[in-house]
Coordinates of C-alpha atoms and ligand atoms in Angstrom, one line a residue:
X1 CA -155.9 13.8 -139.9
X2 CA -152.3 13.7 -140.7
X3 CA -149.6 14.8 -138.3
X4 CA -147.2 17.7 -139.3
X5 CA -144.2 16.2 -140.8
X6 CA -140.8 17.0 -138.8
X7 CA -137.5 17.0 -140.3
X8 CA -134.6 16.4 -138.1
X9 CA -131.0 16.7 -139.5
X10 CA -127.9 16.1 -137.6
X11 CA -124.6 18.1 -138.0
X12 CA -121.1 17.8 -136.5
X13 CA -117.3 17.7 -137.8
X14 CA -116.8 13.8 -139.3
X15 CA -115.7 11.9 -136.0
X16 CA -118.4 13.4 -134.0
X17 CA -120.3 10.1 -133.5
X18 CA -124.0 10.9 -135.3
X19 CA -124.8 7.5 -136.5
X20 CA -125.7 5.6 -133.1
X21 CA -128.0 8.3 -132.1
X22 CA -129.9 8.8 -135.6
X23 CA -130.5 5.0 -135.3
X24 CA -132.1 5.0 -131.7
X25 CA -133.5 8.8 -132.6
X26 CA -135.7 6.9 -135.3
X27 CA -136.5 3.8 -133.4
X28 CA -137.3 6.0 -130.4
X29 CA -140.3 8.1 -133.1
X30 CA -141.2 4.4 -134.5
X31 CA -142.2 3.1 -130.8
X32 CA -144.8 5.9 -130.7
X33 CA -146.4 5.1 -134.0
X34 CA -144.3 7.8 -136.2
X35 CA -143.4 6.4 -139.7
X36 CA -139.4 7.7 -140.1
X37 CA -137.4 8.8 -143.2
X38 CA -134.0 7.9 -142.8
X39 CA -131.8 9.7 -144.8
X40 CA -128.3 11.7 -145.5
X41 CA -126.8 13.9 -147.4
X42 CA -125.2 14.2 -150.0
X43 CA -127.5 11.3 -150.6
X44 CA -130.7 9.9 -150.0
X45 CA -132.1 8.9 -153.8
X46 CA -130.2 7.1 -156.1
X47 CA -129.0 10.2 -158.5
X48 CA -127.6 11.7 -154.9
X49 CA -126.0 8.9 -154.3
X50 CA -124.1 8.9 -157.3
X51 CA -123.3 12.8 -156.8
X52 CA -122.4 11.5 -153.0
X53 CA -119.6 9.1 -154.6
X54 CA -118.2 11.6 -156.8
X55 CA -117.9 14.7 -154.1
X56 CA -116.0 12.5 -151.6
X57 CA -113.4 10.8 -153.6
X58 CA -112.7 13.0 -156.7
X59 CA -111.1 16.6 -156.4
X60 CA -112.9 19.4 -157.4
X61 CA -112.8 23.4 -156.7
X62 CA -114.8 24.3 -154.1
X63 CA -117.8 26.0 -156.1
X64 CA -118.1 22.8 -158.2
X65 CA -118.3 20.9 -154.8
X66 CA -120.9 22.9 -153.1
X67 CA -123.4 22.7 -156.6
X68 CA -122.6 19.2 -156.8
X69 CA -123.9 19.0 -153.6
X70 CA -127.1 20.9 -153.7
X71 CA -128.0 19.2 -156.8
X72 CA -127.5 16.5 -154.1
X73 CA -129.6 18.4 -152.4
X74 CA -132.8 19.2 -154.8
X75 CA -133.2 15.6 -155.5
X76 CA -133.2 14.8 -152.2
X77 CA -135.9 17.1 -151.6
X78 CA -137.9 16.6 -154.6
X79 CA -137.7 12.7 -154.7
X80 CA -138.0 12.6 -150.8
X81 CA -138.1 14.9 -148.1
X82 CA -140.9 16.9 -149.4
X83 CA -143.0 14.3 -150.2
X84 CA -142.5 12.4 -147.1
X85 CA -143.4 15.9 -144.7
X86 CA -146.4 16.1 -146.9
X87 CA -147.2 12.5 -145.4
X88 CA -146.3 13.6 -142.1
X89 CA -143.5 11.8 -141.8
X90 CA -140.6 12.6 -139.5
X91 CA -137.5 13.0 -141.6
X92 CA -134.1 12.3 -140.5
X93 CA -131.1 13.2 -142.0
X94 CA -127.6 12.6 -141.1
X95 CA -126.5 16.3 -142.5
X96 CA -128.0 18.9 -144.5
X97 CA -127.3 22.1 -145.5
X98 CA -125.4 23.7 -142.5
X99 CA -122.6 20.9 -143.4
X100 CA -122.4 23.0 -147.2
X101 CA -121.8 26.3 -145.0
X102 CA -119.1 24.3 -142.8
X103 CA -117.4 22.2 -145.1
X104 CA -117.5 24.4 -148.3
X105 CA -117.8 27.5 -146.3
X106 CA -115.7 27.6 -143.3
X107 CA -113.7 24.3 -144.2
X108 CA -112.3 25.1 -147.8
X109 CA -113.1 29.2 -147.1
X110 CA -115.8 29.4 -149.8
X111 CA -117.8 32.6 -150.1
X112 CA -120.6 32.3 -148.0
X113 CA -122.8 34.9 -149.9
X114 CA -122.8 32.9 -152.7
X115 CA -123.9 29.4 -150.4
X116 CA -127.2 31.6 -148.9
X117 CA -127.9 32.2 -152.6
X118 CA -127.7 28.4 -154.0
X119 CA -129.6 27.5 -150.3
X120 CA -132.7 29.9 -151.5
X121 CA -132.3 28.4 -154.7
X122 CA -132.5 25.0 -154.2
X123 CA -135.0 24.9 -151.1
X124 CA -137.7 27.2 -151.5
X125 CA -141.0 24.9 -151.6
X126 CA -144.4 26.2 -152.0
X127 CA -146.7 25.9 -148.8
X128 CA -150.1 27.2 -147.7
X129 CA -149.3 30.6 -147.3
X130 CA -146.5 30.8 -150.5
X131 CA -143.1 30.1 -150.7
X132 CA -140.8 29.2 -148.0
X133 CA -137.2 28.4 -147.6
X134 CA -137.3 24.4 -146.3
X135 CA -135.1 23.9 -143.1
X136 CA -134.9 21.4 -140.7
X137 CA -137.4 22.1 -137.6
X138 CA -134.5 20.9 -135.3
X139 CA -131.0 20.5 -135.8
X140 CA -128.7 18.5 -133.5
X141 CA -125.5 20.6 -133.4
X142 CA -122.7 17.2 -132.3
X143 CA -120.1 19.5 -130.8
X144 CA -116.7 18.1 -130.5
X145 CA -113.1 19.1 -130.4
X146 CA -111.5 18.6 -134.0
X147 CA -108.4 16.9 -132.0
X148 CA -110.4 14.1 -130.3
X149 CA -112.2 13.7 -133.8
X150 CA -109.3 13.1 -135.5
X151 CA -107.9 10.5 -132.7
X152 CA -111.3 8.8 -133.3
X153 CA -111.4 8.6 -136.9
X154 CA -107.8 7.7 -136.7
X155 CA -108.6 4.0 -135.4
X156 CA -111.7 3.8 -137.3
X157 CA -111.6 3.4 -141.0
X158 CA -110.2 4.4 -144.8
X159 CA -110.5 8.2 -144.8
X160 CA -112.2 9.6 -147.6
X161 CA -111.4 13.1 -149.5
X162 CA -113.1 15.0 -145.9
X163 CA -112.0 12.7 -143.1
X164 CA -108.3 13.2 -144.3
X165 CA -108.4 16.7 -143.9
X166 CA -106.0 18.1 -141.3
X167 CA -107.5 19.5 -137.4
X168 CA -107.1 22.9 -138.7
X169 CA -109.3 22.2 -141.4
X170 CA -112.1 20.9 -139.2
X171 CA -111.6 23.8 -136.6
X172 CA -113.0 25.9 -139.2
X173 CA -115.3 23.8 -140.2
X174 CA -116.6 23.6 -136.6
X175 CA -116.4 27.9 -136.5
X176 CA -119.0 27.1 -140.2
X177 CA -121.3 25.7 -137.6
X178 CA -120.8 27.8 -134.7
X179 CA -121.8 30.8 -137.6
X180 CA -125.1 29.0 -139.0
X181 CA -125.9 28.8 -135.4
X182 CA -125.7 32.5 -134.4
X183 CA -127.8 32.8 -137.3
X184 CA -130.9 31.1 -136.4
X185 CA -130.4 29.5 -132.9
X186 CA -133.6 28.3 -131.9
X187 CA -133.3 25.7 -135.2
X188 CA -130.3 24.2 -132.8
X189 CA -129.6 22.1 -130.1
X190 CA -126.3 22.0 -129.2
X191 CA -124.9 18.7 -128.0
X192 CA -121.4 17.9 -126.0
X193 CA -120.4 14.8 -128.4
X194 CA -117.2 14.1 -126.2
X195 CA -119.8 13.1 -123.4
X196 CA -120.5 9.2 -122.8
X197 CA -122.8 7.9 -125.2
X198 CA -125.5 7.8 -122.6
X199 CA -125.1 11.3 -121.9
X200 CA -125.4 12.5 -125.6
X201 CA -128.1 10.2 -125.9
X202 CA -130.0 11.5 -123.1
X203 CA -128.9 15.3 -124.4
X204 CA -130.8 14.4 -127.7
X205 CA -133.7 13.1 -126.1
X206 CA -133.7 16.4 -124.1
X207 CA -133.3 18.9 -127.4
X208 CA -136.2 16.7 -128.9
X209 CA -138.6 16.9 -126.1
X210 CA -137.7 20.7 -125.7
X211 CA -139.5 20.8 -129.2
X212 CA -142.8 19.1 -127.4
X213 CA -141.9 15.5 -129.4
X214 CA -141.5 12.2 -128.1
X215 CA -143.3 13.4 -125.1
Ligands
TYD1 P1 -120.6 11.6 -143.5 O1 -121.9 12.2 -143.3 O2 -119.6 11.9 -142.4 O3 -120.8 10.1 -143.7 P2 -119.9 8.9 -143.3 O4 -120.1 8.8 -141.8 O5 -120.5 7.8 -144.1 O6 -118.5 9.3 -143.7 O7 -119.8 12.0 -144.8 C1 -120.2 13.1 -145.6 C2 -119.0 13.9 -145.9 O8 -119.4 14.9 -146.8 C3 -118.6 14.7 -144.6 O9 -117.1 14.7 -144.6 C4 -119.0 16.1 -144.8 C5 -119.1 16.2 -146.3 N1 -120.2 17.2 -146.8 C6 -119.8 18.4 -147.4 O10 -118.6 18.6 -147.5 N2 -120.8 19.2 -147.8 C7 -122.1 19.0 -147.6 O11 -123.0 19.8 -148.0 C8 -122.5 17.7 -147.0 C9 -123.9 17.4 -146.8 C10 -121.5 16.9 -146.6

């Protein structure tokens, strides 16, 4: 029999300090026999990753950014997060959809109507007992003041178009989040990302086992 596929996205303001924890989050599934799907967004099959390239360097209104990125986003599912649940794989990506609400939403003050609309659009996926919109089962909410982020991403590397974006911009990015939250909280876990790595780590490991995984 095959296991239920979980998918497992991670979320937070750029800075927040995701990518150590997706790694051990997937080694973590693999050491009790779970195949993973590693993944991001925009991204994860090679006409995503094109559309990734093109949202974070060029400049663009924001409507034109968020359907660039949820035709991201219907790739991704189509060519590989569907078909890997259906194999009951565990799916992790490194953002999904809440990032559209705020990035696109709170972040550059989109209307968030018209976001719900393209989201029902794009992820509605046929199961057993008819049509669904697809969400992650869990999403790990990396909390973390937009000033610390922006000391952090300081030292760290070439910004591109996002990571360049002032404190104020990512405050409302972060208030995006805080909204999709209040909006279905039991899909979230929030964790405190200006904790030691060990803490956050061991806060993960927590919101994960709260779902009855990794037990
Ligand atoms: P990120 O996930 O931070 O990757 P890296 O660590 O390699 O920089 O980069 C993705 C950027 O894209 C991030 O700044 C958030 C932005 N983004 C949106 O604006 N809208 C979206 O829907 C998604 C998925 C990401």
């Amino acid at each position: 029999m095959t296991q239920r596929g979980l998918f497992i996205s991670f979320e937070g303001i750029d800075g927040a300090g995701k990518s150590t924890h997706i790694d051990a989050l997937a080694r973590a599934f693999q050491a009790q026999g779970r195949v993973v799907t590693l993944t991001r967004e925009p991204g994860g099959t090679p006409l995503a990753e094109k559309l990734r390239a093109i949202v974070l360097n060029d400049a663009m209104d924001a409507l034109t950014e968020a359907m660039l990125v949820f035709a991201a986003r219907r790739d991704h599912l189509q060519q590989l997060i569907e078909p890997s649940l259906a194999r009951g794989e565990v799916v992790i990506s490194d953002r999904f959809t809440d990032a559209t609400f705020a990035y696109q939403g709170g972040g550059r003050g989109y209307d968030w109507q018209t976001i719900l609309y393209l989201e029902r659009l794009v992820q509605t996926a046929q199961g057993l007992e008819g049509d669904f919109v697809r969400q992650p089962d869990l999403t790990l909410w990396f909390e973390l003041d937009p000033d610390i982020a922006a000391q952090r991403l300081a030292v760290a590397r070439v910004p591109d178009k996002f990571e360049s974006q002032s404190a104020a911009f990512f405050s409302r990015v972060s208030q995006g989040y805080a909204q999709r939250l209040q909006a279905d909280p039991g899909r979230f876990a929030r964790i405190a990302a200006d904790n030691p790595r060990e803490t956050v780590w061991q806060d993960v490991l927590q919101a994960v086992g709260h779902k009855g995984w990794l037990a």
